[in-house]
């Protein structure tokens, strides 16, 4: 059995974040689920988690989310930076507002949440930061300049937090999944099918799983299990790592 902890998870209305909330509740952790989508309340409450509605592209909202966790539970032990969006466009046409929104949500918010959560973890002498990055933190694909830049940046943030947290009982790690079966990917399948004039099944097989050794999409629960491990006592020696869960994509 794992020690019950207090966790803040972002991007919890669907997909990986929702799976992480359920997994943490199964492990007996207290959880604050944070999302800008009000549907997240129902998802959180169904899993026995508390909910805080926040648009994490806003710095004040990031700080308010951590303050809410501290007010509710008195401490914060685990931070999972998971909220993310995608925009696909060649660099030449990439809209500046989309670039800024993606960097704000997927790089600046994880930084601000880490900063706000740090004092509680430092005082406890125990903390776990798990950043949900992507295989696109390791390699690029065309059309995803902002997403790939944010995810590569997240690896730098993770490594820095690992070095600063090393003497304070705080670990920081990144997870790098290939395609996970979530609404974010379902939308991309539809978009890419239109873009390439292909059937959706063809997009999955020929585009998304092109570089995969294991030819299937990843289940959100598989990612949640890895988050659970990295957030556990057992993972105290793992820090500054980028942990691939990518069907063998980057093995070649
Ligand atoms: P998802 O779309 O199912 O979930 C993303 C969540 O983020 C949603 O709940 C959404 O409401 C929330 N969100 C979006 N904008 C927000 C904002 N401004 N403020 C607060 N919350 C906001 O997506 P997912 O596939 O579960 O992705 C979760 C994370 O995993 C993302 O960081 C994504 O980049 C990463 N990832 C996903 C895949 C994949 O294949 N699905 C692969 C690698 C990495």
Coordinates of C-alpha atoms and ligand atoms in Angstrom, one line a residue:
X1 CA 0.0 0.0 0.0
X2 CA 1.3 3.5 -0.8
X3 CA 1.3 6.4 1.7
X4 CA -1.7 8.6 1.1
X5 CA -0.7 11.9 -0.4
X6 CA -2.3 15.1 -1.6
X7 CA -2.1 15.6 -5.4
X8 CA -3.0 18.3 -7.8
X9 CA -3.6 17.1 -11.4
X10 CA -4.3 19.4 -14.3
X11 CA -6.3 18.7 -17.5
X12 CA -8.7 16.2 -15.8
X13 CA -11.9 16.4 -17.8
X14 CA -10.9 13.6 -20.1
X15 CA -8.1 11.4 -21.4
X16 CA -4.9 10.9 -19.4
X17 CA -5.7 13.5 -16.7
X18 CA -9.0 11.8 -15.9
X19 CA -7.3 8.4 -15.7
X20 CA -4.6 9.8 -13.4
X21 CA -7.3 11.2 -11.0
X22 CA -9.0 7.8 -10.9
X23 CA -5.7 6.0 -10.3
X24 CA -4.7 8.3 -7.5
X25 CA -8.0 7.9 -5.9
X26 CA -7.6 4.1 -6.1
X27 CA -4.2 4.5 -4.4
X28 CA -5.9 6.5 -1.6
X29 CA -4.6 9.9 -2.4
X30 CA -6.6 13.1 -1.9
X31 CA -6.9 14.8 -5.3
X32 CA -7.6 18.3 -6.6
X33 CA -8.5 18.1 -10.3
X34 CA -8.0 21.3 -12.2
X35 CA -9.5 22.1 -15.6
X36 CA -11.1 25.0 -17.4
X37 CA -13.9 22.8 -18.7
X38 CA -16.8 22.8 -16.2
X39 CA -17.5 19.2 -17.2
X40 CA -14.4 18.4 -15.2
X41 CA -16.4 18.8 -12.0
X42 CA -18.6 15.8 -12.7
X43 CA -15.6 13.7 -13.8
X44 CA -13.7 14.6 -10.6
X45 CA -16.7 14.1 -8.3
X46 CA -17.4 10.7 -9.8
X47 CA -13.9 9.6 -8.8
X48 CA -14.1 11.2 -5.3
X49 CA -11.8 14.1 -6.2
X50 CA -12.3 17.8 -5.5
X51 CA -12.5 20.1 -8.5
X52 CA -11.1 23.6 -9.2
X53 CA -12.1 25.4 -12.4
X54 CA -9.2 27.4 -13.9
X55 CA -7.9 28.5 -17.3
X56 CA -4.3 27.7 -16.8
X57 CA -3.1 30.1 -19.5
X58 CA -3.7 32.7 -16.8
X59 CA -0.9 32.9 -14.2
X60 CA -3.2 34.1 -11.4
X61 CA -5.4 31.1 -12.0
X62 CA -2.4 28.7 -11.7
X63 CA -1.5 30.3 -8.3
X64 CA -5.2 30.1 -7.2
X65 CA -5.3 26.4 -8.0
X66 CA -2.4 25.6 -5.8
X67 CA -3.8 27.9 -3.1
X68 CA -7.1 26.0 -3.3
X69 CA -5.3 22.7 -2.8
X70 CA -3.4 24.0 0.2
X71 CA -6.5 25.6 1.8
X72 CA -8.5 22.3 1.3
X73 CA -5.9 19.7 2.3
X74 CA -3.3 21.7 4.2
X75 CA -0.4 20.5 2.0
X76 CA 0.5 19.5 -1.5
X77 CA 2.7 16.5 -2.2
X78 CA 2.3 15.6 -5.8
X79 CA 1.9 17.9 -8.9
X80 CA 1.0 16.4 -12.2
X81 CA 1.2 18.9 -15.1
X82 CA -0.9 17.3 -17.8
X83 CA -3.2 19.9 -19.4
X84 CA -2.5 20.3 -23.1
X85 CA -3.9 21.3 -26.4
X86 CA -2.7 20.9 -30.0
X87 CA -2.7 23.1 -33.1
X88 CA -1.6 21.7 -36.4
X89 CA -0.3 24.2 -39.1
X90 CA 2.9 24.7 -41.0
X91 CA 5.3 27.3 -39.4
X92 CA 4.6 29.7 -42.3
X93 CA 0.9 29.9 -41.4
X94 CA 1.1 29.2 -37.7
X95 CA -1.1 31.8 -35.9
X96 CA 0.8 33.8 -33.2
X97 CA -2.1 33.6 -30.8
X98 CA -2.2 29.8 -31.0
X99 CA 1.6 29.7 -30.5
X100 CA 1.3 31.9 -27.3
X101 CA -1.7 29.9 -26.0
X102 CA 0.1 26.6 -26.3
X103 CA 3.3 27.9 -24.7
X104 CA 1.3 29.6 -21.9
X105 CA -0.7 26.4 -21.1
X106 CA 2.0 23.7 -21.7
X107 CA 5.2 25.4 -20.5
X108 CA 4.5 28.6 -18.5
X109 CA 1.6 27.0 -16.4
X110 CA 3.8 24.0 -15.4
X111 CA 6.5 26.4 -14.3
X112 CA 4.1 28.6 -12.3
X113 CA 2.4 25.5 -10.7
X114 CA 5.8 24.1 -9.8
X115 CA 6.8 27.4 -8.3
X116 CA 3.6 27.7 -6.3
X117 CA 3.7 24.1 -5.1
X118 CA 7.4 24.1 -4.1
X119 CA 7.3 25.7 -0.6
X120 CA 4.8 23.0 0.7
X121 CA 7.0 20.2 -0.8
X122 CA 10.2 21.7 0.5
X123 CA 8.7 22.1 4.1
X124 CA 7.5 18.5 4.0
X125 CA 10.9 17.3 2.7
X126 CA 8.9 15.2 0.1
X127 CA 7.5 16.1 -3.3
X128 CA 6.8 14.6 -6.6
X129 CA 6.4 16.5 -9.9
X130 CA 5.3 14.5 -12.9
X131 CA 5.2 16.4 -16.2
X132 CA 3.2 14.7 -19.0
X133 CA 5.3 15.6 -22.0
X134 CA 5.2 13.5 -25.2
X135 CA 7.3 11.6 -27.6
X136 CA 7.2 15.0 -29.3
X137 CA 9.5 16.2 -26.5
X138 CA 12.1 13.9 -28.0
X139 CA 11.5 14.0 -31.7
X140 CA 9.5 16.4 -34.0
X141 CA 6.8 15.9 -36.6
X142 CA 5.9 18.6 -39.2
X143 CA 3.0 21.0 -38.4
X144 CA 3.2 21.0 -34.6
X145 CA 5.8 23.8 -34.0
X146 CA 4.2 25.2 -30.8
X147 CA 3.4 21.8 -29.2
X148 CA 6.8 20.4 -29.9
X149 CA 8.6 23.5 -28.7
X150 CA 6.5 23.5 -25.5
X151 CA 7.1 19.8 -24.9
X152 CA 10.9 20.0 -25.5
X153 CA 10.9 23.0 -23.1
X154 CA 9.1 20.9 -20.5
X155 CA 12.0 18.5 -20.4
X156 CA 14.3 21.4 -19.6
X157 CA 12.0 22.5 -16.8
X158 CA 11.9 18.9 -15.5
X159 CA 15.7 18.6 -15.4
X160 CA 16.1 22.0 -13.7
X161 CA 13.5 21.1 -11.0
X162 CA 15.2 17.7 -10.5
X163 CA 18.5 19.5 -9.8
X164 CA 17.0 22.1 -7.5
X165 CA 14.8 19.5 -5.7
X166 CA 17.5 16.9 -5.2
X167 CA 18.5 18.0 -1.7
X168 CA 14.9 18.7 -0.6
X169 CA 13.2 15.4 -1.2
X170 CA 11.5 16.6 -4.3
X171 CA 11.8 14.6 -7.6
X172 CA 10.7 15.8 -11.0
X173 CA 10.3 13.5 -14.0
X174 CA 8.7 13.7 -17.5
X175 CA 6.6 11.1 -19.2
X176 CA 6.8 10.9 -23.0
X177 CA 3.9 9.0 -24.5
X178 CA 3.3 8.3 -28.2
X179 CA -0.4 8.3 -29.3
X180 CA -2.8 7.6 -26.4
X181 CA -6.5 6.9 -27.1
X182 CA -8.0 10.2 -25.9
X183 CA -10.3 12.9 -27.3
X184 CA -7.2 14.9 -28.2
X185 CA -6.1 12.1 -30.5
X186 CA -9.6 11.4 -31.8
X187 CA -9.8 15.0 -33.0
X188 CA -6.3 14.7 -34.7
X189 CA -7.4 11.5 -36.5
X190 CA -10.3 13.4 -38.0
X191 CA -8.2 16.4 -38.9
X192 CA -5.4 14.4 -40.4
X193 CA -7.9 12.3 -42.4
X194 CA -9.3 15.5 -43.9
X195 CA -5.7 16.9 -44.4
X196 CA -4.4 13.8 -46.2
X197 CA -7.7 12.7 -47.9
X198 CA -7.4 9.4 -46.1
X199 CA -9.8 7.1 -44.1
X200 CA -9.5 7.5 -40.3
X201 CA -8.3 3.8 -39.9
X202 CA -5.6 4.6 -42.5
X203 CA -4.5 7.6 -40.5
X204 CA -4.0 5.5 -37.4
X205 CA -2.1 2.8 -39.2
X206 CA 0.0 4.7 -41.7
X207 CA 0.5 8.1 -39.9
X208 CA 0.2 7.6 -36.1
X209 CA 1.6 4.1 -35.8
X210 CA 4.2 4.5 -38.6
X211 CA 7.1 4.5 -36.3
X212 CA 5.6 2.2 -33.6
X213 CA 7.0 -1.3 -32.9
X214 CA 3.8 -2.1 -31.0
X215 CA 1.0 -1.4 -33.5
X216 CA -1.8 0.0 -31.3
X217 CA -2.8 3.2 -29.5
X218 CA -1.8 3.5 -25.8
X219 CA -4.6 3.3 -23.1
X220 CA -4.8 6.3 -20.8
X221 CA -4.7 3.8 -17.8
X222 CA -1.3 2.6 -18.9
X223 CA 0.0 6.2 -18.7
X224 CA -1.7 6.7 -15.3
X225 CA 0.1 3.6 -13.9
X226 CA 3.4 5.1 -14.9
X227 CA 2.5 8.5 -13.3
X228 CA 1.5 6.5 -10.2
X229 CA 4.9 4.9 -10.0
X230 CA 6.8 8.1 -10.5
X231 CA 4.7 9.8 -7.8
X232 CA 5.4 6.9 -5.3
X233 CA 7.9 6.5 -2.5
X234 CA 9.4 3.7 -4.5
X235 CA 10.6 6.1 -7.2
X236 CA 12.7 8.3 -4.9
X237 CA 15.8 7.5 -6.9
X238 CA 14.3 8.5 -10.2
X239 CA 14.6 12.2 -11.0
X240 CA 15.3 14.4 -14.0
X241 CA 14.3 11.5 -16.2
X242 CA 12.3 11.5 -19.4
X243 CA 10.4 8.2 -19.4
X244 CA 9.2 7.0 -22.8
X245 CA 6.0 5.1 -23.1
X246 CA 6.0 5.2 -26.8
X247 CA 5.4 1.8 -28.3
X248 CA 9.0 1.7 -29.3
X249 CA 8.7 4.8 -31.5
X250 CA 12.1 6.3 -30.4
X251 CA 13.9 2.9 -30.4
X252 CA 14.7 3.5 -34.1
Ligands
LIG1 P1 -7.5 15.7 -23.6 O1 -7.8 16.7 -24.6 O2 -8.3 14.5 -23.4 O3 -7.3 16.4 -22.2 C1 -6.6 17.6 -22.0 C2 -7.3 18.3 -20.9 O4 -6.7 19.6 -20.7 C3 -8.8 18.5 -21.1 O5 -9.4 18.1 -19.9 C4 -8.9 20.0 -21.3 O6 -10.2 20.5 -20.8 C5 -7.7 20.6 -20.5 N1 -7.4 21.9 -20.8 C6 -7.2 22.4 -22.1 N2 -7.0 23.7 -22.1 C7 -6.9 24.1 -20.8 C8 -6.7 25.3 -20.1 N3 -6.5 26.4 -20.8 N4 -6.8 25.3 -18.7 C9 -7.0 24.2 -18.1 N5 -7.3 23.0 -18.6 C10 -7.2 22.9 -20.0 O7 -6.0 15.3 -23.9 P2 -5.0 14.1 -23.5 O8 -4.7 13.3 -24.7 O9 -5.5 13.3 -22.3 O10 -3.7 14.9 -23.1 C11 -3.2 15.1 -21.8 C12 -1.7 15.5 -21.9 O11 -1.0 14.4 -22.5 C13 -1.4 16.7 -22.8 O12 -0.4 17.5 -22.2 C14 -0.9 16.0 -24.1 O13 0.0 16.9 -24.8 C15 -0.2 14.8 -23.5 N6 0.0 13.8 -24.5 C16 -1.1 13.2 -25.1 C17 -0.9 12.2 -26.1 C18 -2.0 11.5 -26.8 O14 -1.7 10.8 -27.7 N7 -3.2 11.7 -26.3 C19 0.4 11.8 -26.4 C20 1.5 12.4 -25.7 C21 1.2 13.4 -24.8

